[in-house]
């Protein structure tokens, strides 16, 4: 029997909103909002932004953290290699571990820039929003997104999680799973009804996944968001392994399923380009011992 409910599980706003939520949260312990993790980040952010040596008292005032708390934070961050002291005991700035982290972040963005360029070209060609996602547990996580130029777009963000059973990318991943594993996943999953079109029956989803596997693309016909259609195609590496899903999405009033299917050739070409990038990254990584 299908398991249905109208209670949403997924926060489509994504993790990029979490910092704002933390800053607005109640104070904890020493009166500083956000908890110890955000306090440490604020200290590191302040030390890096000032670009000069700071005393603990100055850092305490700039970061709005009580001095006793700041002394504890500085000792911990210095011990972890995230801050370092200069002459006279003043904090010189970011430590070697934090510098390495910053360089890793820059390298990450350098690697994602080509993907963004490919998605931007597709979005310009089809005139709609383009998404790139990967499977994470029983959800799809957006790793790249390019919004269309139209107003009133869908305000998702990289890092947003959406369900498998009612999204074009999610159903594409389901279609690639071994039948036994897919059956097990669907049997234990709560298949929430998001719209009137949501498929909430596990057997019906099995049939849908089989059809998607045959035709090579997946459709979300207003199954996750009312009035929104999506089309997804697989992104495969040089070994033919599914590594991501590429999708376009738009209001149904502007993009019918028929019009969306006309974009398949452009999407397939884009998926091939993205697959080459995933393959190059894989080849560049050292083999595990």
PDB file of C-alpha atoms in Angstrom:
ATOM      1  CA  UNK A   1       0.000   0.000   0.000  1.00  0.00           C
ATOM      2  CA  UNK A   2       1.305   3.459  -0.835  1.00  0.00           C
ATOM      3  CA  UNK A   3       2.519   5.583   2.017  1.00  0.00           C
ATOM      4  CA  UNK A   4       1.344   9.151   1.621  1.00  0.00           C
ATOM      5  CA  UNK A   5       1.329  12.360   3.621  1.00  0.00           C
ATOM      6  CA  UNK A   6       1.399  16.049   2.905  1.00  0.00           C
ATOM      7  CA  UNK A   7       4.057  16.899   5.471  1.00  0.00           C
ATOM      8  CA  UNK A   8       7.184  18.197   3.678  1.00  0.00           C
ATOM      9  CA  UNK A   9      10.534  16.782   4.750  1.00  0.00           C
ATOM     10  CA  UNK A  10      12.933  18.816   2.660  1.00  0.00           C
ATOM     11  CA  UNK A  11      14.225  22.327   3.269  1.00  0.00           C
ATOM     12  CA  UNK A  12      14.568  23.688  -0.255  1.00  0.00           C
ATOM     13  CA  UNK A  13      16.339  26.774   1.056  1.00  0.00           C
ATOM     14  CA  UNK A  14      19.576  24.854   1.453  1.00  0.00           C
ATOM     15  CA  UNK A  15      22.426  25.117   3.958  1.00  0.00           C
ATOM     16  CA  UNK A  16      23.494  28.568   2.757  1.00  0.00           C
ATOM     17  CA  UNK A  17      20.824  30.036   5.024  1.00  0.00           C
ATOM     18  CA  UNK A  18      22.123  28.348   8.164  1.00  0.00           C
ATOM     19  CA  UNK A  19      24.617  31.034   9.104  1.00  0.00           C
ATOM     20  CA  UNK A  20      21.939  33.724   9.104  1.00  0.00           C
ATOM     21  CA  UNK A  21      19.753  31.495  11.248  1.00  0.00           C
ATOM     22  CA  UNK A  22      22.594  30.971  13.705  1.00  0.00           C
ATOM     23  CA  UNK A  23      23.307  34.667  13.983  1.00  0.00           C
ATOM     24  CA  UNK A  24      19.696  35.266  14.856  1.00  0.00           C
ATOM     25  CA  UNK A  25      19.492  32.454  17.401  1.00  0.00           C
ATOM     26  CA  UNK A  26      19.389  32.745  21.154  1.00  0.00           C
ATOM     27  CA  UNK A  27      22.579  33.397  23.059  1.00  0.00           C
ATOM     28  CA  UNK A  28      24.311  30.441  24.659  1.00  0.00           C
ATOM     29  CA  UNK A  29      26.517  30.194  27.682  1.00  0.00           C
ATOM     30  CA  UNK A  30      28.551  33.405  27.633  1.00  0.00           C
ATOM     31  CA  UNK A  31      26.000  35.620  25.914  1.00  0.00           C
ATOM     32  CA  UNK A  32      27.430  35.278  22.419  1.00  0.00           C
ATOM     33  CA  UNK A  33      24.876  34.327  19.738  1.00  0.00           C
ATOM     34  CA  UNK A  34      25.311  31.314  17.532  1.00  0.00           C
ATOM     35  CA  UNK A  35      27.206  28.818  19.646  1.00  0.00           C
ATOM     36  CA  UNK A  36      30.900  27.865  19.779  1.00  0.00           C
ATOM     37  CA  UNK A  37      31.286  26.943  16.101  1.00  0.00           C
ATOM     38  CA  UNK A  38      30.064  30.301  14.815  1.00  0.00           C
ATOM     39  CA  UNK A  39      32.045  32.185  17.493  1.00  0.00           C
ATOM     40  CA  UNK A  40      35.252  30.514  16.335  1.00  0.00           C
ATOM     41  CA  UNK A  41      34.433  31.333  12.716  1.00  0.00           C
ATOM     42  CA  UNK A  42      33.770  34.997  13.581  1.00  0.00           C
ATOM     43  CA  UNK A  43      37.144  35.205  15.313  1.00  0.00           C
ATOM     44  CA  UNK A  44      38.958  33.711  12.314  1.00  0.00           C
ATOM     45  CA  UNK A  45      37.010  35.929   9.918  1.00  0.00           C
ATOM     46  CA  UNK A  46      37.889  39.037  11.932  1.00  0.00           C
ATOM     47  CA  UNK A  47      41.575  38.161  12.221  1.00  0.00           C
ATOM     48  CA  UNK A  48      41.827  37.550   8.464  1.00  0.00           C
ATOM     49  CA  UNK A  49      39.913  40.691   7.489  1.00  0.00           C
ATOM     50  CA  UNK A  50      41.965  43.155   9.578  1.00  0.00           C
ATOM     51  CA  UNK A  51      45.249  42.248   7.825  1.00  0.00           C
ATOM     52  CA  UNK A  52      47.356  43.361  10.804  1.00  0.00           C
ATOM     53  CA  UNK A  53      48.517  41.991  14.130  1.00  0.00           C
ATOM     54  CA  UNK A  54      45.875  42.213  16.853  1.00  0.00           C
ATOM     55  CA  UNK A  55      45.894  41.889  20.605  1.00  0.00           C
ATOM     56  CA  UNK A  56      43.374  39.620  22.258  1.00  0.00           C
ATOM     57  CA  UNK A  57      41.629  42.718  23.638  1.00  0.00           C
ATOM     58  CA  UNK A  58      41.293  44.225  20.155  1.00  0.00           C
ATOM     59  CA  UNK A  59      40.025  40.966  18.718  1.00  0.00           C
ATOM     60  CA  UNK A  60      37.534  40.697  21.584  1.00  0.00           C
ATOM     61  CA  UNK A  61      36.128  44.145  20.834  1.00  0.00           C
ATOM     62  CA  UNK A  62      36.055  43.687  17.061  1.00  0.00           C
ATOM     63  CA  UNK A  63      34.365  40.294  17.211  1.00  0.00           C
ATOM     64  CA  UNK A  64      32.068  41.318  20.084  1.00  0.00           C
ATOM     65  CA  UNK A  65      33.183  38.340  22.158  1.00  0.00           C
ATOM     66  CA  UNK A  66      33.875  38.642  25.932  1.00  0.00           C
ATOM     67  CA  UNK A  67      37.583  38.681  26.765  1.00  0.00           C
ATOM     68  CA  UNK A  68      37.589  35.485  28.878  1.00  0.00           C
ATOM     69  CA  UNK A  69      35.869  33.654  26.031  1.00  0.00           C
ATOM     70  CA  UNK A  70      38.269  35.177  23.504  1.00  0.00           C
ATOM     71  CA  UNK A  71      41.313  34.031  25.495  1.00  0.00           C
ATOM     72  CA  UNK A  72      39.960  30.459  25.468  1.00  0.00           C
ATOM     73  CA  UNK A  73      39.145  30.617  21.759  1.00  0.00           C
ATOM     74  CA  UNK A  74      42.530  32.030  20.814  1.00  0.00           C
ATOM     75  CA  UNK A  75      44.385  29.336  22.765  1.00  0.00           C
ATOM     76  CA  UNK A  76      42.354  26.617  21.082  1.00  0.00           C
ATOM     77  CA  UNK A  77      42.599  28.095  17.583  1.00  0.00           C
ATOM     78  CA  UNK A  78      46.320  28.713  17.957  1.00  0.00           C
ATOM     79  CA  UNK A  79      46.858  25.155  19.174  1.00  0.00           C
ATOM     80  CA  UNK A  80      44.955  23.851  16.158  1.00  0.00           C
ATOM     81  CA  UNK A  81      47.086  25.854  13.738  1.00  0.00           C
ATOM     82  CA  UNK A  82      44.244  28.169  12.737  1.00  0.00           C
ATOM     83  CA  UNK A  83      45.741  31.308  14.288  1.00  0.00           C
ATOM     84  CA  UNK A  84      49.383  32.270  14.862  1.00  0.00           C
ATOM     85  CA  UNK A  85      51.171  34.854  16.995  1.00  0.00           C
ATOM     86  CA  UNK A  86      53.818  37.323  15.930  1.00  0.00           C
ATOM     87  CA  UNK A  87      56.366  39.429  17.788  1.00  0.00           C
ATOM     88  CA  UNK A  88      55.189  40.594  21.215  1.00  0.00           C
ATOM     89  CA  UNK A  89      52.512  37.948  21.458  1.00  0.00           C
ATOM     90  CA  UNK A  90      50.040  39.778  19.231  1.00  0.00           C
ATOM     91  CA  UNK A  91      48.010  37.661  16.839  1.00  0.00           C
ATOM     92  CA  UNK A  92      49.644  37.884  13.446  1.00  0.00           C
ATOM     93  CA  UNK A  93      46.685  36.408  11.617  1.00  0.00           C
ATOM     94  CA  UNK A  94      45.602  33.114  10.064  1.00  0.00           C
ATOM     95  CA  UNK A  95      47.694  30.082  10.929  1.00  0.00           C
ATOM     96  CA  UNK A  96      49.079  27.556   8.423  1.00  0.00           C
ATOM     97  CA  UNK A  97      46.133  25.200   8.724  1.00  0.00           C
ATOM     98  CA  UNK A  98      43.655  27.993   7.970  1.00  0.00           C
ATOM     99  CA  UNK A  99      45.767  29.149   5.016  1.00  0.00           C
ATOM    100  CA  UNK A 100      45.752  25.617   3.622  1.00  0.00           C
ATOM    101  CA  UNK A 101      41.973  25.507   4.047  1.00  0.00           C
ATOM    102  CA  UNK A 102      41.583  28.811   2.203  1.00  0.00           C
ATOM    103  CA  UNK A 103      43.706  27.512  -0.670  1.00  0.00           C
ATOM    104  CA  UNK A 104      41.605  24.343  -0.834  1.00  0.00           C
ATOM    105  CA  UNK A 105      38.471  26.486  -1.083  1.00  0.00           C
ATOM    106  CA  UNK A 106      40.006  28.500  -3.923  1.00  0.00           C
ATOM    107  CA  UNK A 107      41.006  25.307  -5.708  1.00  0.00           C
ATOM    108  CA  UNK A 108      37.453  24.002  -5.292  1.00  0.00           C
ATOM    109  CA  UNK A 109      35.978  27.101  -6.917  1.00  0.00           C
ATOM    110  CA  UNK A 110      38.549  26.908  -9.692  1.00  0.00           C
ATOM    111  CA  UNK A 111      37.409  23.355 -10.412  1.00  0.00           C
ATOM    112  CA  UNK A 112      33.719  24.267 -10.402  1.00  0.00           C
ATOM    113  CA  UNK A 113      34.145  27.277 -12.712  1.00  0.00           C
ATOM    114  CA  UNK A 114      34.184  25.154 -15.904  1.00  0.00           C
ATOM    115  CA  UNK A 115      30.987  23.401 -14.817  1.00  0.00           C
ATOM    116  CA  UNK A 116      29.320  26.747 -14.236  1.00  0.00           C
ATOM    117  CA  UNK A 117      30.396  27.926 -17.695  1.00  0.00           C
ATOM    118  CA  UNK A 118      28.888  24.817 -19.323  1.00  0.00           C
ATOM    119  CA  UNK A 119      25.619  25.229 -17.405  1.00  0.00           C
ATOM    120  CA  UNK A 120      25.456  28.925 -18.262  1.00  0.00           C
ATOM    121  CA  UNK A 121      25.813  28.102 -21.949  1.00  0.00           C
ATOM    122  CA  UNK A 122      22.961  25.590 -21.742  1.00  0.00           C
ATOM    123  CA  UNK A 123      20.765  28.014 -19.814  1.00  0.00           C
ATOM    124  CA  UNK A 124      21.374  30.705 -22.425  1.00  0.00           C
ATOM    125  CA  UNK A 125      20.549  28.234 -25.195  1.00  0.00           C
ATOM    126  CA  UNK A 126      17.305  26.860 -23.759  1.00  0.00           C
ATOM    127  CA  UNK A 127      16.327  29.999 -21.864  1.00  0.00           C
ATOM    128  CA  UNK A 128      15.573  28.121 -18.649  1.00  0.00           C
ATOM    129  CA  UNK A 129      17.098  27.276 -15.281  1.00  0.00           C
ATOM    130  CA  UNK A 130      19.673  24.475 -15.306  1.00  0.00           C
ATOM    131  CA  UNK A 131      20.588  22.239 -12.368  1.00  0.00           C
ATOM    132  CA  UNK A 132      23.335  19.718 -11.677  1.00  0.00           C
ATOM    133  CA  UNK A 133      22.768  17.270  -8.835  1.00  0.00           C
ATOM    134  CA  UNK A 134      24.171  14.167  -7.194  1.00  0.00           C
ATOM    135  CA  UNK A 135      22.513  11.477  -5.107  1.00  0.00           C
ATOM    136  CA  UNK A 136      23.055  11.625  -1.351  1.00  0.00           C
ATOM    137  CA  UNK A 137      21.245   8.942   0.622  1.00  0.00           C
ATOM    138  CA  UNK A 138      17.557   9.188  -0.175  1.00  0.00           C
ATOM    139  CA  UNK A 139      17.794  12.685  -1.660  1.00  0.00           C
ATOM    140  CA  UNK A 140      19.326  14.687  -4.505  1.00  0.00           C
ATOM    141  CA  UNK A 141      21.729  17.490  -3.604  1.00  0.00           C
ATOM    142  CA  UNK A 142      22.190  20.398  -6.006  1.00  0.00           C
ATOM    143  CA  UNK A 143      25.887  21.039  -6.616  1.00  0.00           C
ATOM    144  CA  UNK A 144      25.515  23.650  -9.366  1.00  0.00           C
ATOM    145  CA  UNK A 145      22.638  25.834 -10.521  1.00  0.00           C
ATOM    146  CA  UNK A 146      22.202  28.576 -13.109  1.00  0.00           C
ATOM    147  CA  UNK A 147      19.008  30.618 -12.914  1.00  0.00           C
ATOM    148  CA  UNK A 148      17.150  31.702 -16.034  1.00  0.00           C
ATOM    149  CA  UNK A 149      16.710  35.387 -16.843  1.00  0.00           C
ATOM    150  CA  UNK A 150      12.963  35.145 -16.344  1.00  0.00           C
ATOM    151  CA  UNK A 151      11.437  36.781 -13.228  1.00  0.00           C
ATOM    152  CA  UNK A 152       9.828  34.712 -10.495  1.00  0.00           C
ATOM    153  CA  UNK A 153      12.362  31.916 -10.833  1.00  0.00           C
ATOM    154  CA  UNK A 154      12.594  28.927  -8.491  1.00  0.00           C
ATOM    155  CA  UNK A 155      14.800  30.023  -5.626  1.00  0.00           C
ATOM    156  CA  UNK A 156      16.849  26.922  -4.924  1.00  0.00           C
ATOM    157  CA  UNK A 157      20.557  27.078  -4.097  1.00  0.00           C
ATOM    158  CA  UNK A 158      23.570  24.771  -4.383  1.00  0.00           C
ATOM    159  CA  UNK A 159      23.333  22.487  -1.372  1.00  0.00           C
ATOM    160  CA  UNK A 160      19.536  22.266  -1.493  1.00  0.00           C
ATOM    161  CA  UNK A 161      18.179  18.758  -1.006  1.00  0.00           C
ATOM    162  CA  UNK A 162      15.146  17.474  -2.894  1.00  0.00           C
ATOM    163  CA  UNK A 163      13.451  14.051  -2.761  1.00  0.00           C
ATOM    164  CA  UNK A 164      14.114  11.166  -5.117  1.00  0.00           C
ATOM    165  CA  UNK A 165      10.625   9.900  -5.864  1.00  0.00           C
ATOM    166  CA  UNK A 166       9.086  13.076  -7.324  1.00  0.00           C
ATOM    167  CA  UNK A 167      11.916  14.975  -9.045  1.00  0.00           C
ATOM    168  CA  UNK A 168      13.329  14.375 -12.504  1.00  0.00           C
ATOM    169  CA  UNK A 169      16.887  14.006 -11.204  1.00  0.00           C
ATOM    170  CA  UNK A 170      15.795  11.813  -8.327  1.00  0.00           C
ATOM    171  CA  UNK A 171      13.841   9.416 -10.515  1.00  0.00           C
ATOM    172  CA  UNK A 172      16.808   9.268 -12.873  1.00  0.00           C
ATOM    173  CA  UNK A 173      19.018   8.076 -10.023  1.00  0.00           C
ATOM    174  CA  UNK A 174      16.367   5.550  -9.014  1.00  0.00           C
ATOM    175  CA  UNK A 175      16.337   4.174 -12.561  1.00  0.00           C
ATOM    176  CA  UNK A 176      20.082   3.505 -12.388  1.00  0.00           C
ATOM    177  CA  UNK A 177      19.953   1.565  -9.135  1.00  0.00           C
ATOM    178  CA  UNK A 178      20.039  -2.248  -9.176  1.00  0.00           C
ATOM    179  CA  UNK A 179      16.398  -3.411  -9.077  1.00  0.00           C
ATOM    180  CA  UNK A 180      16.778  -5.151  -5.734  1.00  0.00           C
ATOM    181  CA  UNK A 181      18.358  -2.149  -4.050  1.00  0.00           C
ATOM    182  CA  UNK A 182      15.771   0.193  -5.564  1.00  0.00           C
ATOM    183  CA  UNK A 183      12.928  -2.035  -4.396  1.00  0.00           C
ATOM    184  CA  UNK A 184      14.316  -2.107  -0.877  1.00  0.00           C
ATOM    185  CA  UNK A 185      14.737   1.679  -0.807  1.00  0.00           C
ATOM    186  CA  UNK A 186      11.218   2.353  -2.055  1.00  0.00           C
ATOM    187  CA  UNK A 187       9.696  -0.089   0.411  1.00  0.00           C
ATOM    188  CA  UNK A 188      11.267   1.635   3.417  1.00  0.00           C
ATOM    189  CA  UNK A 189      10.834   5.205   2.154  1.00  0.00           C
ATOM    190  CA  UNK A 190       7.925   7.420   3.091  1.00  0.00           C
ATOM    191  CA  UNK A 191       6.683   8.651  -0.273  1.00  0.00           C
ATOM    192  CA  UNK A 192       5.269  12.063   0.500  1.00  0.00           C
ATOM    193  CA  UNK A 193       2.607  13.584  -1.714  1.00  0.00           C
ATOM    194  CA  UNK A 194       3.771  17.064  -2.685  1.00  0.00           C
ATOM    195  CA  UNK A 195       1.243  17.662  -5.478  1.00  0.00           C
ATOM    196  CA  UNK A 196      -1.678  15.888  -7.105  1.00  0.00           C
ATOM    197  CA  UNK A 197       0.783  14.424  -9.634  1.00  0.00           C
ATOM    198  CA  UNK A 198       3.229  12.940  -7.112  1.00  0.00           C
ATOM    199  CA  UNK A 199       3.711   9.204  -7.585  1.00  0.00           C
ATOM    200  CA  UNK A 200       3.305   7.748  -4.100  1.00  0.00           C
ATOM    201  CA  UNK A 201       2.993   4.066  -4.961  1.00  0.00           C
ATOM    202  CA  UNK A 202       6.211   2.033  -4.824  1.00  0.00           C
ATOM    203  CA  UNK A 203       5.131  -0.332  -7.612  1.00  0.00           C
ATOM    204  CA  UNK A 204       4.243   2.590  -9.874  1.00  0.00           C
ATOM    205  CA  UNK A 205       7.659   4.116  -9.200  1.00  0.00           C
ATOM    206  CA  UNK A 206       9.294   0.795 -10.109  1.00  0.00           C
ATOM    207  CA  UNK A 207       7.510   0.897 -13.474  1.00  0.00           C
ATOM    208  CA  UNK A 208       8.451   4.559 -13.943  1.00  0.00           C
ATOM    209  CA  UNK A 209      12.117   3.804 -13.194  1.00  0.00           C
ATOM    210  CA  UNK A 210      12.140   0.952 -15.730  1.00  0.00           C
ATOM    211  CA  UNK A 211      10.711   3.255 -18.404  1.00  0.00           C
ATOM    212  CA  UNK A 212      13.245   5.990 -17.604  1.00  0.00           C
ATOM    213  CA  UNK A 213      16.078   3.483 -17.920  1.00  0.00           C
ATOM    214  CA  UNK A 214      14.835   2.494 -21.390  1.00  0.00           C
ATOM    215  CA  UNK A 215      14.358   5.983 -22.807  1.00  0.00           C
ATOM    216  CA  UNK A 216      17.402   7.625 -21.172  1.00  0.00           C
ATOM    217  CA  UNK A 217      15.753  10.683 -19.628  1.00  0.00           C
ATOM    218  CA  UNK A 218      13.397  11.541 -16.779  1.00  0.00           C
ATOM    219  CA  UNK A 219      10.423  13.888 -16.499  1.00  0.00           C
ATOM    220  CA  UNK A 220       8.927  15.625 -13.484  1.00  0.00           C
ATOM    221  CA  UNK A 221       5.465  16.707 -14.615  1.00  0.00           C
ATOM    222  CA  UNK A 222       4.497  18.955 -11.668  1.00  0.00           C
ATOM    223  CA  UNK A 223       5.227  16.118  -9.242  1.00  0.00           C
ATOM    224  CA  UNK A 224       7.329  18.055  -6.727  1.00  0.00           C
ATOM    225  CA  UNK A 225       6.137  21.618  -7.244  1.00  0.00           C
ATOM    226  CA  UNK A 226       2.721  22.427  -8.685  1.00  0.00           C
ATOM    227  CA  UNK A 227       3.054  24.290 -11.973  1.00  0.00           C
ATOM    228  CA  UNK A 228       6.713  23.345 -12.520  1.00  0.00           C
ATOM    229  CA  UNK A 229       8.072  20.819 -15.035  1.00  0.00           C
ATOM    230  CA  UNK A 230      11.598  19.430 -15.170  1.00  0.00           C
ATOM    231  CA  UNK A 231      13.570  17.267 -17.571  1.00  0.00           C
ATOM    232  CA  UNK A 232      16.723  15.405 -16.532  1.00  0.00           C
ATOM    233  CA  UNK A 233      19.424  13.472 -18.376  1.00  0.00           C
ATOM    234  CA  UNK A 234      22.338  11.432 -17.007  1.00  0.00           C
ATOM    235  CA  UNK A 235      25.902  12.718 -16.726  1.00  0.00           C
ATOM    236  CA  UNK A 236      28.334   9.822 -17.126  1.00  0.00           C
ATOM    237  CA  UNK A 237      32.084   9.621 -16.748  1.00  0.00           C
ATOM    238  CA  UNK A 238      34.427   7.966 -19.228  1.00  0.00           C
ATOM    239  CA  UNK A 239      33.540   4.532 -17.802  1.00  0.00           C
ATOM    240  CA  UNK A 240      29.831   5.109 -18.411  1.00  0.00           C
ATOM    241  CA  UNK A 241      29.111   5.367 -14.695  1.00  0.00           C
ATOM    242  CA  UNK A 242      26.360   7.771 -13.673  1.00  0.00           C
ATOM    243  CA  UNK A 243      28.048  10.500 -11.648  1.00  0.00           C
ATOM    244  CA  UNK A 244      25.442  13.297 -11.737  1.00  0.00           C
ATOM    245  CA  UNK A 245      22.153  14.372 -13.260  1.00  0.00           C
ATOM    246  CA  UNK A 246      21.541  17.444 -15.416  1.00  0.00           C
ATOM    247  CA  UNK A 247      18.098  19.031 -15.437  1.00  0.00           C
ATOM    248  CA  UNK A 248      16.214  22.019 -16.773  1.00  0.00           C
ATOM    249  CA  UNK A 249      13.188  23.371 -14.929  1.00  0.00           C
ATOM    250  CA  UNK A 250      10.541  25.973 -15.701  1.00  0.00           C
ATOM    251  CA  UNK A 251       6.920  26.902 -15.032  1.00  0.00           C
ATOM    252  CA  UNK A 252       4.576  24.653 -17.016  1.00  0.00           C
ATOM    253  CA  UNK A 253       2.836  27.730 -18.381  1.00  0.00           C
ATOM    254  CA  UNK A 254       6.050  28.639 -20.193  1.00  0.00           C
ATOM    255  CA  UNK A 255       7.589  25.245 -20.911  1.00  0.00           C
ATOM    256  CA  UNK A 256       5.377  22.283 -21.720  1.00  0.00           C
ATOM    257  CA  UNK A 257       6.700  18.731 -21.583  1.00  0.00           C
ATOM    258  CA  UNK A 258       6.705  18.698 -25.386  1.00  0.00           C
ATOM    259  CA  UNK A 259       8.817  21.849 -25.585  1.00  0.00           C
ATOM    260  CA  UNK A 260      11.128  20.535 -22.904  1.00  0.00           C
ATOM    261  CA  UNK A 261      11.738  17.351 -24.891  1.00  0.00           C
ATOM    262  CA  UNK A 262      12.821  19.476 -27.847  1.00  0.00           C
ATOM    263  CA  UNK A 263      15.823  20.518 -25.710  1.00  0.00           C
ATOM    264  CA  UNK A 264      17.061  16.934 -25.316  1.00  0.00           C
ATOM    265  CA  UNK A 265      19.807  17.206 -27.987  1.00  0.00           C
ATOM    266  CA  UNK A 266      21.280  20.306 -26.288  1.00  0.00           C
ATOM    267  CA  UNK A 267      21.039  18.657 -22.891  1.00  0.00           C
ATOM    268  CA  UNK A 268      22.727  15.463 -24.064  1.00  0.00           C
ATOM    269  CA  UNK A 269      25.625  17.458 -25.538  1.00  0.00           C
ATOM    270  CA  UNK A 270      25.966  19.401 -22.306  1.00  0.00           C
ATOM    271  CA  UNK A 271      25.862  16.195 -20.267  1.00  0.00           C
ATOM    272  CA  UNK A 272      28.726  14.815 -22.382  1.00  0.00           C
ATOM    273  CA  UNK A 273      30.815  17.943 -21.687  1.00  0.00           C
ATOM    274  CA  UNK A 274      30.121  17.704 -17.970  1.00  0.00           C
ATOM    275  CA  UNK A 275      30.972  13.996 -18.035  1.00  0.00           C
ATOM    276  CA  UNK A 276      34.371  14.829 -19.528  1.00  0.00           C
ATOM    277  CA  UNK A 277      35.037  17.207 -16.641  1.00  0.00           C
ATOM    278  CA  UNK A 278      34.115  14.577 -14.074  1.00  0.00           C
ATOM    279  CA  UNK A 279      36.376  12.104 -15.892  1.00  0.00           C
ATOM    280  CA  UNK A 280      39.339  14.507 -15.898  1.00  0.00           C
ATOM    281  CA  UNK A 281      38.898  15.125 -12.189  1.00  0.00           C
ATOM    282  CA  UNK A 282      38.783  11.382 -11.561  1.00  0.00           C
ATOM    283  CA  UNK A 283      41.959  10.798 -13.599  1.00  0.00           C
ATOM    284  CA  UNK A 284      43.758  13.607 -11.768  1.00  0.00           C
ATOM    285  CA  UNK A 285      43.085  12.107  -8.344  1.00  0.00           C
ATOM    286  CA  UNK A 286      45.770   9.754  -6.975  1.00  0.00           C
ATOM    287  CA  UNK A 287      44.828   6.107  -6.766  1.00  0.00           C
ATOM    288  CA  UNK A 288      44.071   4.801  -3.277  1.00  0.00           C
ATOM    289  CA  UNK A 289      46.599   2.452  -1.745  1.00  0.00           C
TER     290      UNK A 289
END
